[in-house]
mmCIF file of C-alpha atoms and ligand atoms in Angstrom:
data_model
loop_
_atom_site.group_PDB
_atom_site.id
_atom_site.type_symbol
_atom_site.label_atom_id
_atom_site.label_comp_id
_atom_site.label_asym_id
_atom_site.label_seq_id
_atom_site.Cartn_x
_atom_site.Cartn_y
_atom_site.Cartn_z
ATOM 1 C CA UNK A 22 -261.854 159.117 33.920
ATOM 2 C CA UNK A 23 -259.016 158.964 31.424
ATOM 3 C CA UNK A 24 -257.867 162.435 32.441
ATOM 4 C CA UNK A 25 -257.617 161.261 36.014
ATOM 5 C CA UNK A 26 -255.643 158.231 34.951
ATOM 6 C CA UNK A 27 -253.237 160.419 33.021
ATOM 7 C CA UNK A 28 -252.807 162.676 36.012
ATOM 8 C CA UNK A 29 -252.204 159.749 38.378
ATOM 9 C CA UNK A 30 -249.735 158.123 36.006
ATOM 10 C CA UNK A 31 -247.911 161.440 35.610
ATOM 11 C CA UNK A 32 -247.495 161.595 39.368
ATOM 12 C CA UNK A 33 -246.308 157.991 39.437
ATOM 13 C CA UNK A 34 -243.781 158.636 36.701
ATOM 14 C CA UNK A 35 -242.482 161.663 38.574
ATOM 15 C CA UNK A 36 -242.301 159.876 41.897
ATOM 16 C CA UNK A 37 -240.654 156.689 40.630
ATOM 17 C CA UNK A 38 -237.171 156.358 42.064
ATOM 18 C CA UNK A 39 -234.463 155.208 39.706
ATOM 19 C CA UNK A 40 -231.266 154.579 41.659
ATOM 20 C CA UNK A 41 -229.877 151.542 39.872
ATOM 21 C CA UNK A 42 -230.107 149.455 36.751
ATOM 22 C CA UNK A 43 -232.854 147.231 38.125
ATOM 23 C CA UNK A 44 -235.078 150.192 38.918
ATOM 24 C CA UNK A 45 -234.344 151.663 35.506
ATOM 25 C CA UNK A 46 -235.471 148.427 33.918
ATOM 26 C CA UNK A 47 -238.619 148.346 36.082
ATOM 27 C CA UNK A 48 -239.452 151.950 35.151
ATOM 28 C CA UNK A 49 -239.099 151.133 31.493
ATOM 29 C CA UNK A 50 -241.311 148.050 31.738
ATOM 30 C CA UNK A 51 -243.951 149.743 33.844
ATOM 31 C CA UNK A 52 -244.360 152.939 31.857
ATOM 32 C CA UNK A 53 -242.402 153.251 28.645
ATOM 33 C CA UNK A 54 -242.439 149.855 26.976
ATOM 34 C CA UNK A 55 -245.021 148.847 24.419
ATOM 35 C CA UNK A 56 -246.799 146.816 27.029
ATOM 36 C CA UNK A 57 -246.484 149.495 29.692
ATOM 37 C CA UNK A 58 -249.233 151.549 31.243
ATOM 38 C CA UNK A 59 -248.777 154.627 29.005
ATOM 39 C CA UNK A 60 -249.219 152.534 25.868
ATOM 40 C CA UNK A 61 -252.344 151.038 27.465
ATOM 41 C CA UNK A 62 -253.798 154.539 27.889
ATOM 42 C CA UNK A 63 -253.139 155.291 24.233
ATOM 43 C CA UNK A 64 -255.260 152.252 23.411
ATOM 44 C CA UNK A 65 -258.136 153.807 25.355
ATOM 45 C CA UNK A 66 -258.273 156.996 23.249
ATOM 46 C CA UNK A 67 -260.798 155.382 20.996
ATOM 47 C CA UNK A 68 -263.254 155.102 23.912
ATOM 48 C CA UNK A 69 -263.193 158.855 24.495
ATOM 49 C CA UNK A 70 -265.769 161.196 23.038
ATOM 50 C CA UNK A 71 -264.451 162.520 19.685
ATOM 51 C CA UNK A 72 -264.375 166.168 20.783
ATOM 52 C CA UNK A 73 -262.082 165.334 23.730
ATOM 53 C CA UNK A 74 -259.704 163.071 21.831
ATOM 54 C CA UNK A 75 -257.387 165.854 20.717
ATOM 55 C CA UNK A 76 -256.838 167.068 24.274
ATOM 56 C CA UNK A 77 -256.408 163.526 25.634
ATOM 57 C CA UNK A 78 -253.962 162.828 22.862
ATOM 58 C CA UNK A 79 -251.911 165.927 23.743
ATOM 59 C CA UNK A 80 -251.811 165.122 27.452
ATOM 60 C CA UNK A 81 -250.885 161.517 26.772
ATOM 61 C CA UNK A 82 -248.096 162.614 24.460
ATOM 62 C CA UNK A 83 -246.801 164.918 27.175
ATOM 63 C CA UNK A 84 -246.854 162.040 29.644
ATOM 64 C CA UNK A 85 -245.081 159.791 27.180
ATOM 65 C CA UNK A 86 -242.389 162.419 26.601
ATOM 66 C CA UNK A 87 -241.975 162.993 30.324
ATOM 67 C CA UNK A 88 -241.462 159.269 30.941
ATOM 68 C CA UNK A 89 -239.075 158.883 27.987
ATOM 69 C CA UNK A 90 -237.013 161.906 29.053
ATOM 70 C CA UNK A 91 -236.755 160.674 32.615
ATOM 71 C CA UNK A 92 -235.718 157.245 31.366
ATOM 72 C CA UNK A 93 -233.037 158.680 29.048
ATOM 73 C CA UNK A 94 -231.697 161.093 31.630
ATOM 74 C CA UNK A 95 -231.408 158.532 34.422
ATOM 75 C CA UNK A 96 -229.936 155.966 32.091
ATOM 76 C CA UNK A 97 -227.165 158.370 31.109
ATOM 77 C CA UNK A 98 -226.516 159.333 34.711
ATOM 78 C CA UNK A 99 -226.297 155.739 35.828
ATOM 79 C CA UNK A 100 -223.900 154.830 33.048
ATOM 80 C CA UNK A 101 -221.607 157.711 33.898
ATOM 81 C CA UNK A 102 -221.558 157.141 37.622
ATOM 82 C CA UNK A 103 -221.395 153.382 37.478
ATOM 83 C CA UNK A 104 -218.173 152.553 39.321
ATOM 84 C CA UNK A 105 -216.786 149.165 38.362
ATOM 85 C CA UNK A 106 -217.912 146.379 40.585
ATOM 86 C CA UNK A 107 -214.344 145.327 41.392
ATOM 87 C CA UNK A 108 -214.304 148.057 44.003
ATOM 88 C CA UNK A 109 -217.364 146.676 45.726
ATOM 89 C CA UNK A 110 -216.521 145.149 49.073
ATOM 90 C CA UNK A 111 -213.130 146.834 49.356
ATOM 91 C CA UNK A 112 -212.349 148.511 52.647
ATOM 92 C CA UNK A 113 -210.513 151.729 51.823
ATOM 93 C CA UNK A 114 -209.748 152.435 55.443
ATOM 94 C CA UNK A 115 -207.362 149.481 55.712
ATOM 95 C CA UNK A 116 -203.627 150.349 55.750
ATOM 96 C CA UNK A 117 -201.992 149.725 52.351
ATOM 97 C CA UNK A 118 -199.880 146.676 51.606
ATOM 98 C CA UNK A 119 -196.396 148.057 50.868
ATOM 99 C CA UNK A 120 -194.931 147.401 47.411
ATOM 100 C CA UNK A 121 -192.236 144.749 47.589
ATOM 101 C CA UNK A 122 -189.010 146.377 46.365
ATOM 102 C CA UNK A 123 -186.667 144.162 44.420
ATOM 103 C CA UNK A 124 -182.915 144.300 44.856
ATOM 104 C CA UNK A 125 -180.086 143.951 42.404
ATOM 105 C CA UNK A 126 -178.018 140.846 42.993
ATOM 106 C CA UNK A 127 -174.863 141.774 44.930
ATOM 107 C CA UNK A 128 -172.668 140.257 42.212
ATOM 108 C CA UNK A 129 -174.377 142.300 39.493
ATOM 109 C CA UNK A 130 -173.904 145.367 41.643
ATOM 110 C CA UNK A 131 -170.194 144.775 42.186
ATOM 111 C CA UNK A 132 -169.699 143.986 38.505
ATOM 112 C CA UNK A 133 -171.314 147.278 37.565
ATOM 113 C CA UNK A 134 -169.239 149.254 40.075
ATOM 114 C CA UNK A 135 -166.027 147.698 38.758
ATOM 115 C CA UNK A 136 -166.959 148.471 35.158
ATOM 116 C CA UNK A 137 -167.743 152.107 36.063
ATOM 117 C CA UNK A 138 -164.362 152.546 37.745
ATOM 118 C CA UNK A 139 -162.424 151.230 34.766
ATOM 119 C CA UNK A 140 -164.566 153.041 32.227
ATOM 120 C CA UNK A 141 -163.459 156.304 33.809
ATOM 121 C CA UNK A 142 -159.872 155.594 32.752
ATOM 122 C CA UNK A 143 -160.727 154.542 29.231
ATOM 123 C CA UNK A 144 -161.350 150.798 29.476
ATOM 124 C CA UNK A 145 -164.137 149.300 27.393
ATOM 125 C CA UNK A 146 -166.021 146.082 28.168
ATOM 126 C CA UNK A 147 -165.512 142.936 26.116
ATOM 127 C CA UNK A 148 -167.287 139.618 26.363
ATOM 128 C CA UNK A 149 -166.792 136.185 24.900
ATOM 129 C CA UNK A 150 -168.205 132.662 24.854
ATOM 130 C CA UNK A 151 -168.351 130.484 27.970
ATOM 131 C CA UNK A 152 -167.661 127.403 25.848
ATOM 132 C CA UNK A 153 -164.154 127.731 24.529
ATOM 133 C CA UNK A 154 -161.499 125.834 22.664
ATOM 134 C CA UNK A 155 -158.126 124.796 24.028
ATOM 135 C CA UNK A 156 -156.366 127.547 22.066
ATOM 136 C CA UNK A 157 -158.151 130.499 23.666
ATOM 137 C CA UNK A 158 -158.198 129.063 27.184
ATOM 138 C CA UNK A 159 -154.686 127.580 27.298
ATOM 139 C CA UNK A 160 -152.393 127.406 24.273
ATOM 140 C CA UNK A 161 -152.514 131.042 23.197
ATOM 141 C CA UNK A 162 -151.916 131.972 26.827
ATOM 142 C CA UNK A 163 -148.614 130.133 26.892
ATOM 143 C CA UNK A 164 -149.761 127.159 28.986
ATOM 144 C CA UNK A 165 -147.358 124.265 28.293
ATOM 145 C CA UNK A 166 -149.018 121.076 27.056
ATOM 146 C CA UNK A 167 -148.530 119.339 30.370
ATOM 147 C CA UNK A 168 -149.634 122.228 32.596
ATOM 148 C CA UNK A 169 -151.664 120.944 35.565
ATOM 149 C CA UNK A 170 -154.467 123.492 34.928
ATOM 150 C CA UNK A 171 -155.352 121.511 31.805
ATOM 151 C CA UNK A 172 -155.889 118.511 34.033
ATOM 152 C CA UNK A 173 -159.308 116.911 34.214
ATOM 153 C CA UNK A 174 -159.304 117.889 37.899
ATOM 154 C CA UNK A 175 -159.677 121.567 37.094
ATOM 155 C CA UNK A 176 -161.261 121.895 33.702
ATOM 156 C CA UNK A 177 -164.692 120.830 32.543
ATOM 157 C CA UNK A 178 -164.138 119.340 29.111
ATOM 158 C CA UNK A 179 -167.109 119.012 26.790
ATOM 159 C CA UNK A 180 -167.171 115.281 26.236
ATOM 160 C CA UNK A 181 -168.258 115.212 22.594
ATOM 161 C CA UNK A 182 -165.289 117.321 21.543
ATOM 162 C CA UNK A 183 -162.119 116.989 23.660
ATOM 163 C CA UNK A 184 -160.821 120.276 22.247
ATOM 164 C CA UNK A 185 -163.794 122.149 23.713
ATOM 165 C CA UNK A 186 -164.184 123.133 27.359
ATOM 166 C CA UNK A 187 -165.910 125.546 29.725
ATOM 167 C CA UNK A 188 -163.525 128.495 30.122
ATOM 168 C CA UNK A 189 -161.597 128.424 33.390
ATOM 169 C CA UNK A 190 -160.837 132.161 33.250
ATOM 170 C CA UNK A 191 -161.845 135.196 31.194
ATOM 171 C CA UNK A 192 -158.321 135.601 29.815
ATOM 172 C CA UNK A 193 -159.924 133.848 26.835
ATOM 173 C CA UNK A 194 -161.708 137.072 25.973
ATOM 174 C CA UNK A 195 -158.437 138.978 26.023
ATOM 175 C CA UNK A 196 -156.964 136.560 23.508
ATOM 176 C CA UNK A 197 -159.976 137.165 21.286
ATOM 177 C CA UNK A 198 -159.642 140.939 21.612
ATOM 178 C CA UNK A 199 -155.905 140.851 20.822
ATOM 179 C CA UNK A 200 -156.572 138.640 17.790
ATOM 180 C CA UNK A 201 -159.069 141.110 16.359
ATOM 181 C CA UNK A 202 -157.942 144.564 17.479
ATOM 182 C CA UNK A 203 -154.795 146.558 17.081
ATOM 183 C CA UNK A 204 -153.157 148.283 20.063
ATOM 184 C CA UNK A 205 -153.752 150.479 21.916
ATOM 185 C CA UNK A 206 -156.077 148.087 23.707
ATOM 186 C CA UNK A 207 -157.717 148.883 27.021
ATOM 187 C CA UNK A 208 -160.384 146.353 27.825
ATOM 188 C CA UNK A 209 -162.153 144.803 30.777
ATOM 189 C CA UNK A 210 -163.654 141.319 30.444
ATOM 190 C CA UNK A 211 -166.128 140.378 33.143
ATOM 191 C CA UNK A 212 -167.753 136.981 32.913
ATOM 192 C CA UNK A 213 -168.638 133.589 34.282
ATOM 193 C CA UNK A 214 -165.953 130.934 34.598
ATOM 194 C CA UNK A 215 -165.966 127.250 35.520
ATOM 195 C CA UNK A 216 -163.631 125.008 37.451
ATOM 196 C CA UNK A 217 -164.100 121.463 38.549
ATOM 197 C CA UNK A 218 -164.014 122.084 42.288
ATOM 198 C CA UNK A 219 -166.121 120.760 45.137
ATOM 199 C CA UNK A 220 -168.648 123.356 46.290
ATOM 200 C CA UNK A 221 -167.918 124.782 49.732
ATOM 201 C CA UNK A 222 -168.066 128.087 51.602
ATOM 202 C CA UNK A 223 -164.861 129.155 49.844
ATOM 203 C CA UNK A 224 -165.015 127.441 46.448
ATOM 204 C CA UNK A 225 -167.538 126.871 43.703
ATOM 205 C CA UNK A 226 -167.492 125.190 40.315
ATOM 206 C CA UNK A 227 -168.936 128.354 38.756
ATOM 207 C CA UNK A 228 -167.978 131.902 39.625
ATOM 208 C CA UNK A 229 -167.288 135.297 38.068
ATOM 209 C CA UNK A 230 -164.100 137.079 37.161
ATOM 210 C CA UNK A 231 -163.095 140.265 35.526
ATOM 211 C CA UNK A 232 -159.809 140.598 33.751
ATOM 212 C CA UNK A 233 -158.202 143.754 32.484
ATOM 213 C CA UNK A 234 -155.816 144.137 29.590
ATOM 214 C CA UNK A 235 -153.801 147.168 28.514
ATOM 215 C CA UNK A 236 -151.551 147.007 25.456
ATOM 216 C CA UNK A 237 -149.680 149.939 23.958
ATOM 217 C CA UNK A 238 -146.167 151.174 23.349
ATOM 218 C CA UNK A 239 -143.986 151.473 26.475
ATOM 219 C CA UNK A 240 -146.479 150.089 28.991
ATOM 220 C CA UNK A 241 -144.608 149.487 32.233
ATOM 221 C CA UNK A 242 -145.084 147.679 35.512
ATOM 222 C CA UNK A 243 -145.584 151.077 37.115
ATOM 223 C CA UNK A 244 -148.635 151.626 34.885
ATOM 224 C CA UNK A 245 -150.022 148.334 36.204
ATOM 225 C CA UNK A 246 -149.428 149.368 39.807
ATOM 226 C CA UNK A 247 -150.946 152.823 39.309
ATOM 227 C CA UNK A 248 -154.002 151.391 37.607
ATOM 228 C CA UNK A 249 -154.682 148.832 40.319
ATOM 229 C CA UNK A 250 -153.955 151.324 43.079
ATOM 230 C CA UNK A 251 -156.527 153.690 41.547
ATOM 231 C CA UNK A 252 -158.995 150.816 41.269
ATOM 232 C CA UNK A 253 -158.794 149.570 44.854
ATOM 233 C CA UNK A 254 -158.987 153.095 46.248
ATOM 234 C CA UNK A 255 -162.114 153.778 44.205
ATOM 235 C CA UNK A 256 -163.740 150.503 45.212
ATOM 236 C CA UNK A 257 -162.639 150.056 48.822
ATOM 237 C CA UNK A 258 -161.859 153.627 49.889
ATOM 238 C CA UNK A 259 -159.050 156.168 49.664
ATOM 239 C CA UNK A 260 -157.157 154.775 52.655
ATOM 240 C CA UNK A 261 -156.711 151.361 50.994
ATOM 241 C CA UNK A 262 -153.122 150.291 50.378
ATOM 242 C CA UNK A 263 -151.936 147.744 47.825
ATOM 243 C CA UNK A 264 -149.110 145.206 47.857
ATOM 244 C CA UNK A 265 -147.663 143.015 45.101
ATOM 245 C CA UNK A 266 -146.232 139.579 45.933
ATOM 246 C CA UNK A 267 -144.111 137.799 43.293
ATOM 247 C CA UNK A 268 -146.021 134.932 41.725
ATOM 248 C CA UNK A 269 -146.278 132.894 38.540
ATOM 249 C CA UNK A 270 -148.780 132.724 35.677
ATOM 250 C CA UNK A 271 -147.908 131.198 32.282
ATOM 251 C CA UNK A 272 -149.229 134.266 30.454
ATOM 252 C CA UNK A 273 -147.500 137.050 32.403
ATOM 253 C CA UNK A 274 -143.863 137.791 33.221
ATOM 254 C CA UNK A 275 -143.184 139.097 35.777
ATOM 255 C CA UNK A 276 -146.315 138.064 37.660
ATOM 256 C CA UNK A 277 -147.689 139.143 40.996
ATOM 257 C CA UNK A 278 -150.408 138.369 43.448
ATOM 258 C CA UNK A 279 -152.275 141.467 44.604
ATOM 259 C CA UNK A 280 -153.131 142.115 48.245
ATOM 260 C CA UNK A 281 -154.973 145.077 49.713
ATOM 261 C CA UNK A 282 -155.117 146.265 53.299
ATOM 262 C CA UNK A 283 -158.053 144.646 55.049
ATOM 263 C CA UNK A 284 -160.757 147.297 54.952
ATOM 264 C CA UNK A 285 -162.527 145.775 57.955
ATOM 265 C CA UNK A 286 -159.679 146.328 60.452
ATOM 266 C CA UNK A 287 -157.796 148.887 58.315
ATOM 267 C CA UNK A 288 -154.681 146.732 58.440
ATOM 268 C CA UNK A 289 -154.617 146.130 62.190
ATOM 269 C CA UNK A 290 -155.478 142.449 61.894
ATOM 270 C CA UNK A 291 -158.868 140.734 62.327
ATOM 271 C CA UNK A 292 -160.491 137.383 61.617
ATOM 272 C CA UNK A 293 -161.306 138.336 58.001
ATOM 273 C CA UNK A 294 -157.622 138.875 57.179
ATOM 274 C CA UNK A 295 -156.573 136.196 59.670
ATOM 275 C CA UNK A 296 -154.628 138.735 61.678
ATOM 276 C CA UNK A 297 -152.289 139.755 58.835
ATOM 277 C CA UNK A 298 -153.952 143.047 57.935
ATOM 278 C CA UNK A 299 -153.840 142.052 54.225
ATOM 279 C CA UNK A 300 -156.295 140.211 51.969
ATOM 280 C CA UNK A 301 -155.614 138.792 48.527
ATOM 281 C CA UNK A 302 -157.794 140.025 45.675
ATOM 282 C CA UNK A 303 -156.261 138.633 42.468
ATOM 283 C CA UNK A 304 -153.345 138.201 40.110
ATOM 284 C CA UNK A 305 -151.587 140.443 37.624
ATOM 285 C CA UNK A 306 -148.471 140.850 35.532
ATOM 286 C CA UNK A 307 -146.854 142.057 32.329
ATOM 287 C CA UNK A 308 -148.254 140.155 29.334
ATOM 288 C CA UNK A 309 -145.701 137.531 28.268
ATOM 289 C CA UNK A 310 -144.249 138.390 24.814
ATOM 290 C CA UNK A 311 -145.158 134.861 23.667
ATOM 291 C CA UNK A 312 -148.832 135.651 24.280
ATOM 292 C CA UNK A 313 -148.595 138.872 22.252
ATOM 293 C CA UNK A 314 -146.968 136.999 19.372
ATOM 294 C CA UNK A 315 -149.548 134.187 19.585
ATOM 295 C CA UNK A 316 -152.232 136.814 19.074
ATOM 296 C CA UNK A 317 -150.489 138.583 16.207
ATOM 297 C CA UNK A 318 -149.111 141.573 18.131
ATOM 298 C CA UNK A 319 -145.483 142.588 17.634
ATOM 299 C CA UNK A 320 -143.852 142.126 21.036
ATOM 300 C CA UNK A 321 -140.891 144.286 19.977
ATOM 301 C CA UNK A 322 -143.172 147.246 19.464
ATOM 302 C CA UNK A 323 -145.823 146.702 22.092
ATOM 303 C CA UNK A 324 -146.007 145.684 25.704
ATOM 304 C CA UNK A 325 -148.896 145.412 28.125
ATOM 305 C CA UNK A 326 -150.215 144.378 31.466
ATOM 306 C CA UNK A 327 -153.085 142.139 32.545
ATOM 307 C CA UNK A 328 -154.861 141.482 35.794
ATOM 308 C CA UNK A 329 -157.651 139.207 36.952
ATOM 309 C CA UNK A 330 -159.872 139.137 40.018
ATOM 310 C CA UNK A 331 -162.895 137.276 41.323
ATOM 311 C CA UNK A 332 -166.145 139.221 41.546
ATOM 312 C CA UNK A 333 -167.404 136.918 44.319
ATOM 313 C CA UNK A 334 -164.177 137.404 46.264
ATOM 314 C CA UNK A 335 -164.394 141.186 46.071
ATOM 315 C CA UNK A 336 -168.095 141.197 46.963
ATOM 316 C CA UNK A 337 -167.429 138.963 49.971
ATOM 317 C CA UNK A 338 -164.693 141.295 51.183
ATOM 318 C CA UNK A 339 -166.802 144.390 50.622
ATOM 319 C CA UNK A 340 -169.906 143.137 52.448
ATOM 320 C CA UNK A 341 -168.297 140.615 54.814
ATOM 321 C CA UNK A 342 -170.119 137.674 53.278
ATOM 322 C CA UNK A 343 -168.694 134.474 54.719
ATOM 323 C CA UNK A 344 -170.156 131.819 52.434
ATOM 324 C CA UNK A 345 -169.817 131.750 48.650
ATOM 325 C CA UNK A 346 -172.882 129.546 48.309
ATOM 326 C CA UNK A 347 -175.162 132.396 49.385
ATOM 327 C CA UNK A 348 -174.694 133.988 45.961
ATOM 328 C CA UNK A 349 -176.403 131.157 44.138
ATOM 329 C CA UNK A 350 -179.025 130.041 46.630
ATOM 330 C CA UNK A 351 -181.356 132.978 45.944
ATOM 331 C CA UNK A 352 -182.552 133.064 49.538
ATOM 332 C CA UNK A 353 -184.628 136.254 49.743
ATOM 333 C CA UNK A 354 -183.420 136.867 53.303
ATOM 334 C CA UNK A 355 -179.929 137.261 51.861
ATOM 335 C CA UNK A 356 -180.944 139.184 48.749
ATOM 336 C CA UNK A 357 -183.233 141.568 50.620
ATOM 337 C CA UNK A 358 -180.261 142.984 52.497
ATOM 338 C CA UNK A 359 -179.163 144.626 49.253
ATOM 339 C CA UNK A 360 -182.494 146.356 48.635
ATOM 340 C CA UNK A 361 -182.150 150.020 47.759
ATOM 341 C CA UNK A 362 -178.368 149.899 47.421
HETATM 342 N N1 LIG B 18 -156.341 134.387 34.565
HETATM 343 C C1 LIG B 18 -155.871 134.305 35.914
HETATM 344 C C2 LIG B 18 -156.775 133.379 36.704
HETATM 345 O O1 LIG B 18 -157.836 133.082 36.289
HETATM 346 C C3 LIG B 18 -155.837 135.642 36.600
HETATM 347 C C4 LIG B 18 -154.842 136.555 35.998
HETATM 348 C C5 LIG B 18 -155.188 137.368 34.933
HETATM 349 C C6 LIG B 18 -153.543 136.646 36.475
HETATM 350 C C7 LIG B 18 -154.294 138.216 34.366
HETATM 351 C C8 LIG B 18 -152.645 137.488 35.902
HETATM 352 C C9 LIG B 18 -153.003 138.274 34.869
HETATM 353 O O2 LIG B 18 -156.411 132.955 37.742
#
């Protein structure tokens, strides 16, 4: 009787399917656990005739081993093959959702291009604070006390301290460099500037400039022209021409406004250049000796040139962007057009 039970249970153990954790648990409870059917058979040994007990005991032990081995083996297999449940219910035949590629902001891109071009001819990059004092923004740069640029109309003054303001140009950084370094100086100062202007398609109260400064012995106006000619050809293309119009800045003498041939119509005349074939990109000039002296540089020994341009202006010309406000709105339809550039 007991032998038959052992035989039947052996068959059951062998036939039991363990495909998942629930079945594994059921197998364990049914056969292997202390309250399972194998343990129950062990309890019956005492009812068997003494001369058969040894054999029954051996067969039962075999059955117990068989069940335990099957349990261990399946448990290990299930643990190894158990794929995380997060994948359950996913349809791998669906087409993939493309990764959304970000784009660098067009202004950051232009800024970087400009820096690269000037780095190639030995300019380093200098930065300075956006909150400035009157000295670095105006006085050191030879602005007379009554100069209209100091007017409340243009400059954001910081109300708690009337001597402090938001810089209206990055010439401030050049003053700081000249105060702390000895010539030769070749530096490019890109940065954010502020002017109290109504926001429109062509003007903003916050924009970006880069200014260049070169100070050494015997620096001439020709060096300025050559440098800017090199720059505009690198940035806008080899067929770009440059033109200097006489102008005035308190900190340079002589001063000039810089135009380049319109790269849209190549100088023929279009609506971007308003038919003239030329577009203005910034100002430049030879650093006024007063400015050198204000910054502790001997104007008898050294001379230099400076130039300044708007990063927004150049970006608008390069990509034919018609509204300055697009740069700060962060509309993804605008920004996405610069993806992968
Ligand atoms: N600082 C001037 C401005 O902001 C630009 C400029 C820089 C002009 C250097 C001449 C020389 O308008």
